[in-house]
Amino acid sequence: MSEIQIESSDDELPEEVAFDASKSAALKSVKDVLEAAKREKNSLKEKRKKRQQLFQEQKKRKRLPQELLEEFDKEPQKQTGPSDNKGIYKKVSKTKPSDNKDKTKTGTTAKKISKSLPDSYRVTRIKDESAAKSLQQKAVDFIQSRLYGPGTIRTTNAELLSLRKKRGVNQGAAVGFLNKKLGASQKARIARSNKRFIRQQKLIPL
């Protein structure tokens, strides 16, 4: 009986050894994967760092010199030589009458011509002006389309009165058959009412 038990225990030993070996192999593979991921991460980090350094170097090379930037920061009005002042200064001859001969002379004085525009001048771009005109034209077109477009229902006073005569309680003949010419007072009253309506609605008459 004891021999059978010893043989069975001997049979179980290889399974334990195989499990330990597979466990160590799995741990080693996981460790290798982690190390490979770490190496890849470090390589990407190094590449990013080199790219940033290269970008900074290119940016420094493209920058203007510091002396030139300091000159831009200074005042724009700077005294230049006589050869550079041909377009900025012009010579004006003056004659001042006086009793003193030392004060009476005809000389050339430099008069500075300002490059900046006067306060009464105003600069506008053509694009902005055309945009404003186009907006105004769009507004006018919109009003005209709402008043006189194909979708609006408009009729004359005679047609309206004829419809009232036709569909009203007291039906009768159309206005065109009864009175072809309205009176002068009635026409003036209609014109005044139309003008009042246009003024109240702030419409643009054609």
mmCIF file of C-alpha atoms in Angstrom:
data_model
loop_
_atom_site.group_PDB
_atom_site.id
_atom_site.type_symbol
_atom_site.label_atom_id
_atom_site.label_comp_id
_atom_site.label_asym_id
_atom_site.label_seq_id
_atom_site.Cartn_x
_atom_site.Cartn_y
_atom_site.Cartn_z
ATOM 1 C CA MET A 1 0.000 0.000 0.000
ATOM 2 C CA SER A 2 2.836 2.352 0.857
ATOM 3 C CA GLU A 3 4.573 1.663 -2.435
ATOM 4 C CA ILE A 4 1.442 2.664 -4.323
ATOM 5 C CA GLN A 5 1.269 5.952 -2.414
ATOM 6 C CA ILE A 6 4.964 6.696 -3.127
ATOM 7 C CA GLU A 7 4.470 6.038 -6.814
ATOM 8 C CA SER A 8 1.451 8.354 -6.930
ATOM 9 C CA SER A 9 3.398 11.143 -5.207
ATOM 10 C CA ASP A 10 6.200 10.721 -7.692
ATOM 11 C CA ASP A 11 3.690 11.127 -10.503
ATOM 12 C CA GLU A 12 2.427 14.456 -9.078
ATOM 13 C CA LEU A 13 5.908 16.090 -8.907
ATOM 14 C CA PRO A 14 6.314 16.867 -12.653
ATOM 15 C CA GLU A 15 3.001 18.752 -12.669
ATOM 16 C CA GLU A 16 4.198 21.101 -9.891
ATOM 17 C CA VAL A 17 7.488 21.649 -11.668
ATOM 18 C CA ALA A 18 5.681 22.445 -14.944
ATOM 19 C CA PHE A 19 3.403 24.939 -13.157
ATOM 20 C CA ASP A 20 6.375 26.738 -11.601
ATOM 21 C CA ALA A 21 8.099 26.897 -14.967
ATOM 22 C CA SER A 22 5.014 28.292 -16.728
ATOM 23 C CA LYS A 23 4.527 30.822 -13.931
ATOM 24 C CA SER A 24 8.096 32.057 -14.201
ATOM 25 C CA ALA A 25 7.784 32.192 -17.992
ATOM 26 C CA ALA A 26 4.563 34.232 -17.749
ATOM 27 C CA LEU A 27 6.138 36.631 -15.250
ATOM 28 C CA LYS A 28 9.180 36.984 -17.480
ATOM 29 C CA SER A 29 7.011 37.730 -20.538
ATOM 30 C CA VAL A 30 5.036 40.332 -18.589
ATOM 31 C CA LYS A 31 8.269 41.880 -17.384
ATOM 32 C CA ASP A 32 9.631 41.961 -20.925
ATOM 33 C CA VAL A 33 6.461 43.644 -22.194
ATOM 34 C CA LEU A 34 6.644 46.262 -19.431
ATOM 35 C CA GLU A 35 10.303 46.959 -20.137
ATOM 36 C CA ALA A 36 9.614 47.250 -23.880
ATOM 37 C CA ALA A 37 6.782 49.713 -23.216
ATOM 38 C CA LYS A 38 9.049 51.685 -20.892
ATOM 39 C CA ARG A 39 11.836 51.786 -23.476
ATOM 40 C CA GLU A 40 9.395 52.936 -26.160
ATOM 41 C CA LYS A 41 8.055 55.646 -23.866
ATOM 42 C CA ASN A 42 11.569 56.849 -23.088
ATOM 43 C CA SER A 43 12.472 56.891 -26.787
ATOM 44 C CA LEU A 44 9.362 58.931 -27.641
ATOM 45 C CA LYS A 45 10.167 61.307 -24.815
ATOM 46 C CA GLU A 46 13.706 61.718 -26.098
ATOM 47 C CA LYS A 47 12.493 62.321 -29.659
ATOM 48 C CA ARG A 48 10.019 64.923 -28.434
ATOM 49 C CA LYS A 49 12.753 66.637 -26.463
ATOM 50 C CA LYS A 50 15.069 66.733 -29.479
ATOM 51 C CA ARG A 51 12.266 68.084 -31.675
ATOM 52 C CA GLN A 52 11.538 70.835 -29.153
ATOM 53 C CA GLN A 53 15.216 71.773 -28.991
ATOM 54 C CA LEU A 54 15.428 71.894 -32.784
ATOM 55 C CA PHE A 55 12.319 74.075 -32.918
ATOM 56 C CA GLN A 56 13.776 76.475 -30.355
ATOM 57 C CA GLU A 57 17.031 76.721 -32.315
ATOM 58 C CA GLN A 58 15.167 77.447 -35.557
ATOM 59 C CA LYS A 59 13.077 80.067 -33.777
ATOM 60 C CA LYS A 60 16.194 81.771 -32.443
ATOM 61 C CA ARG A 61 17.744 81.809 -35.899
ATOM 62 C CA LYS A 62 14.610 83.360 -37.423
ATOM 63 C CA ARG A 63 14.315 86.081 -34.775
ATOM 64 C CA LEU A 64 15.399 89.587 -35.577
ATOM 65 C CA PRO A 65 18.527 90.870 -33.864
ATOM 66 C CA GLN A 66 18.068 92.360 -30.420
ATOM 67 C CA GLU A 67 19.570 95.684 -31.506
ATOM 68 C CA LEU A 68 17.000 96.020 -34.279
ATOM 69 C CA LEU A 69 14.149 95.241 -31.888
ATOM 70 C CA GLU A 70 15.409 97.879 -29.467
ATOM 71 C CA GLU A 71 15.461 100.417 -32.286
ATOM 72 C CA PHE A 72 11.824 99.616 -33.082
ATOM 73 C CA ASP A 73 10.872 100.167 -29.454
ATOM 74 C CA LYS A 74 12.338 103.677 -29.493
ATOM 75 C CA GLU A 75 10.507 106.773 -30.758
ATOM 76 C CA PRO A 76 9.782 106.719 -34.483
ATOM 77 C CA GLN A 77 10.729 110.398 -34.886
ATOM 78 C CA LYS A 78 14.482 110.336 -35.100
ATOM 79 C CA GLN A 79 16.858 112.977 -36.406
ATOM 80 C CA THR A 80 18.432 111.785 -39.644
ATOM 81 C CA GLY A 81 21.236 113.107 -41.782
ATOM 82 C CA PRO A 82 20.875 115.844 -44.379
ATOM 83 C CA SER A 83 20.933 113.341 -47.225
ATOM 84 C CA ASP A 84 17.924 111.473 -45.814
ATOM 85 C CA ASN A 85 15.793 114.564 -45.288
ATOM 86 C CA LYS A 86 15.078 115.271 -48.940
ATOM 87 C CA GLY A 87 11.480 114.021 -48.690
ATOM 88 C CA ILE A 88 10.854 115.245 -45.134
ATOM 89 C CA TYR A 89 12.195 118.791 -45.119
ATOM 90 C CA LYS A 90 11.943 121.514 -47.716
ATOM 91 C CA LYS A 91 13.716 124.830 -47.890
ATOM 92 C CA VAL A 92 11.621 127.957 -47.551
ATOM 93 C CA SER A 93 13.019 131.406 -48.137
ATOM 94 C CA LYS A 94 11.821 134.057 -45.735
ATOM 95 C CA THR A 95 12.310 137.814 -45.713
ATOM 96 C CA LYS A 96 11.612 139.600 -42.429
ATOM 97 C CA PRO A 97 11.636 143.414 -42.704
ATOM 98 C CA SER A 98 13.214 145.071 -39.691
ATOM 99 C CA ASP A 99 15.275 148.115 -38.777
ATOM 100 C CA ASN A 100 18.167 146.027 -37.608
ATOM 101 C CA LYS A 101 20.324 144.807 -40.461
ATOM 102 C CA ASP A 102 21.400 141.772 -38.510
ATOM 103 C CA LYS A 103 17.810 140.641 -38.208
ATOM 104 C CA THR A 104 16.951 141.385 -41.858
ATOM 105 C CA LYS A 105 18.094 138.539 -44.026
ATOM 106 C CA THR A 106 16.878 136.053 -46.603
ATOM 107 C CA GLY A 107 17.754 132.589 -45.491
ATOM 108 C CA THR A 108 16.725 129.031 -45.952
ATOM 109 C CA THR A 109 14.969 127.456 -43.019
ATOM 110 C CA ALA A 110 13.962 123.863 -42.764
ATOM 111 C CA LYS A 111 10.260 123.354 -42.474
ATOM 112 C CA LYS A 112 9.156 119.932 -41.437
ATOM 113 C CA ILE A 113 6.368 118.280 -43.367
ATOM 114 C CA SER A 114 4.333 115.980 -41.188
ATOM 115 C CA LYS A 115 3.828 112.530 -42.565
ATOM 116 C CA SER A 116 0.774 111.906 -40.404
ATOM 117 C CA LEU A 117 -2.668 112.946 -41.616
ATOM 118 C CA PRO A 118 -4.404 115.987 -40.111
ATOM 119 C CA ASP A 119 -7.226 115.568 -37.637
ATOM 120 C CA SER A 120 -9.844 116.559 -40.200
ATOM 121 C CA TYR A 121 -8.871 113.678 -42.485
ATOM 122 C CA ARG A 122 -10.306 110.212 -42.112
ATOM 123 C CA VAL A 123 -9.115 106.988 -43.675
ATOM 124 C CA THR A 124 -11.609 104.290 -44.623
ATOM 125 C CA ARG A 125 -11.141 101.090 -46.518
ATOM 126 C CA ILE A 126 -13.053 100.571 -49.738
ATOM 127 C CA LYS A 127 -14.047 97.121 -48.554
ATOM 128 C CA ASP A 128 -15.766 98.519 -45.435
ATOM 129 C CA GLU A 129 -17.607 101.189 -47.417
ATOM 130 C CA SER A 130 -18.820 98.690 -49.993
ATOM 131 C CA ALA A 131 -19.940 96.349 -47.199
ATOM 132 C CA ALA A 132 -21.992 99.144 -45.592
ATOM 133 C CA LYS A 133 -23.561 100.021 -48.950
ATOM 134 C CA SER A 134 -24.393 96.396 -49.618
ATOM 135 C CA LEU A 135 -26.087 96.090 -46.211
ATOM 136 C CA GLN A 136 -28.126 99.223 -46.887
ATOM 137 C CA GLN A 137 -29.117 97.942 -50.317
ATOM 138 C CA LYS A 138 -30.128 94.598 -48.804
ATOM 139 C CA ALA A 139 -32.347 96.381 -46.288
ATOM 140 C CA VAL A 140 -34.018 98.420 -49.048
ATOM 141 C CA ASP A 141 -34.540 95.306 -51.170
ATOM 142 C CA PHE A 142 -36.042 93.492 -48.194
ATOM 143 C CA ILE A 143 -38.526 96.312 -47.534
ATOM 144 C CA GLN A 144 -39.502 96.513 -51.192
ATOM 145 C CA SER A 145 -39.943 92.742 -51.414
ATOM 146 C CA ARG A 146 -42.125 92.711 -48.298
ATOM 147 C CA LEU A 147 -44.287 95.557 -49.608
ATOM 148 C CA TYR A 148 -44.393 94.890 -53.331
ATOM 149 C CA GLY A 149 -43.110 91.328 -53.690
ATOM 150 C CA PRO A 150 -44.993 88.528 -55.441
ATOM 151 C CA GLY A 151 -46.132 87.069 -52.129
ATOM 152 C CA THR A 152 -47.851 90.229 -50.891
ATOM 153 C CA ILE A 153 -51.556 90.703 -51.420
ATOM 154 C CA ARG A 154 -52.138 94.290 -52.593
ATOM 155 C CA THR A 155 -55.191 95.798 -54.172
ATOM 156 C CA THR A 156 -56.612 99.166 -55.079
ATOM 157 C CA ASN A 157 -59.239 101.057 -53.142
ATOM 158 C CA ALA A 158 -61.810 100.538 -55.890
ATOM 159 C CA GLU A 159 -61.296 96.781 -55.886
ATOM 160 C CA LEU A 160 -61.586 96.686 -52.111
ATOM 161 C CA LEU A 161 -64.849 98.635 -52.178
ATOM 162 C CA SER A 162 -66.133 96.386 -54.944
ATOM 163 C CA LEU A 163 -65.377 93.300 -52.848
ATOM 164 C CA ARG A 164 -67.194 94.842 -49.898
ATOM 165 C CA LYS A 165 -70.189 95.557 -52.110
ATOM 166 C CA LYS A 166 -70.100 92.040 -53.456
ATOM 167 C CA ARG A 167 -69.610 90.114 -50.189
ATOM 168 C CA GLY A 168 -71.056 92.533 -47.668
ATOM 169 C CA VAL A 169 -74.504 92.615 -46.108
ATOM 170 C CA ASN A 170 -75.774 95.338 -48.404
ATOM 171 C CA GLN A 171 -74.763 93.885 -51.738
ATOM 172 C CA GLY A 172 -74.751 95.995 -54.863
ATOM 173 C CA ALA A 173 -72.953 96.758 -58.083
ATOM 174 C CA ALA A 174 -69.214 97.230 -58.224
ATOM 175 C CA VAL A 175 -67.732 100.639 -57.604
ATOM 176 C CA GLY A 176 -66.384 100.785 -61.126
ATOM 177 C CA PHE A 177 -69.920 100.755 -62.488
ATOM 178 C CA LEU A 178 -71.320 103.207 -59.973
ATOM 179 C CA ASN A 179 -68.641 105.886 -59.725
ATOM 180 C CA LYS A 180 -65.677 105.790 -62.074
ATOM 181 C CA LYS A 181 -64.193 109.053 -60.790
ATOM 182 C CA LEU A 182 -63.903 109.658 -57.085
ATOM 183 C CA GLY A 183 -64.331 113.172 -55.809
ATOM 184 C CA ALA A 184 -61.391 115.526 -55.331
ATOM 185 C CA SER A 185 -61.909 115.696 -51.556
ATOM 186 C CA GLN A 186 -62.009 111.911 -51.290
ATOM 187 C CA LYS A 187 -58.805 111.609 -53.342
ATOM 188 C CA ALA A 188 -57.051 114.160 -51.142
ATOM 189 C CA ARG A 189 -58.197 112.318 -48.027
ATOM 190 C CA ILE A 190 -56.874 109.030 -49.407
ATOM 191 C CA ALA A 191 -53.521 110.645 -50.282
ATOM 192 C CA ARG A 192 -53.210 112.110 -46.764
ATOM 193 C CA SER A 193 -54.003 108.752 -45.195
ATOM 194 C CA ASN A 194 -51.414 107.068 -47.382
ATOM 195 C CA LYS A 195 -48.739 109.613 -46.430
ATOM 196 C CA ARG A 196 -49.621 109.232 -42.758
ATOM 197 C CA PHE A 197 -49.336 105.473 -43.012
ATOM 198 C CA ILE A 198 -45.944 105.688 -44.745
ATOM 199 C CA ARG A 199 -44.669 108.146 -42.110
ATOM 200 C CA GLN A 200 -45.894 106.006 -39.208
ATOM 201 C CA GLN A 201 -44.448 102.793 -40.601
ATOM 202 C CA LYS A 202 -41.176 104.546 -41.584
ATOM 203 C CA LEU A 203 -41.304 103.118 -45.068
ATOM 204 C CA ILE A 204 -39.146 104.232 -47.977
ATOM 205 C CA PRO A 205 -41.363 105.590 -50.774
ATOM 206 C CA LEU A 206 -40.332 104.883 -54.325
#
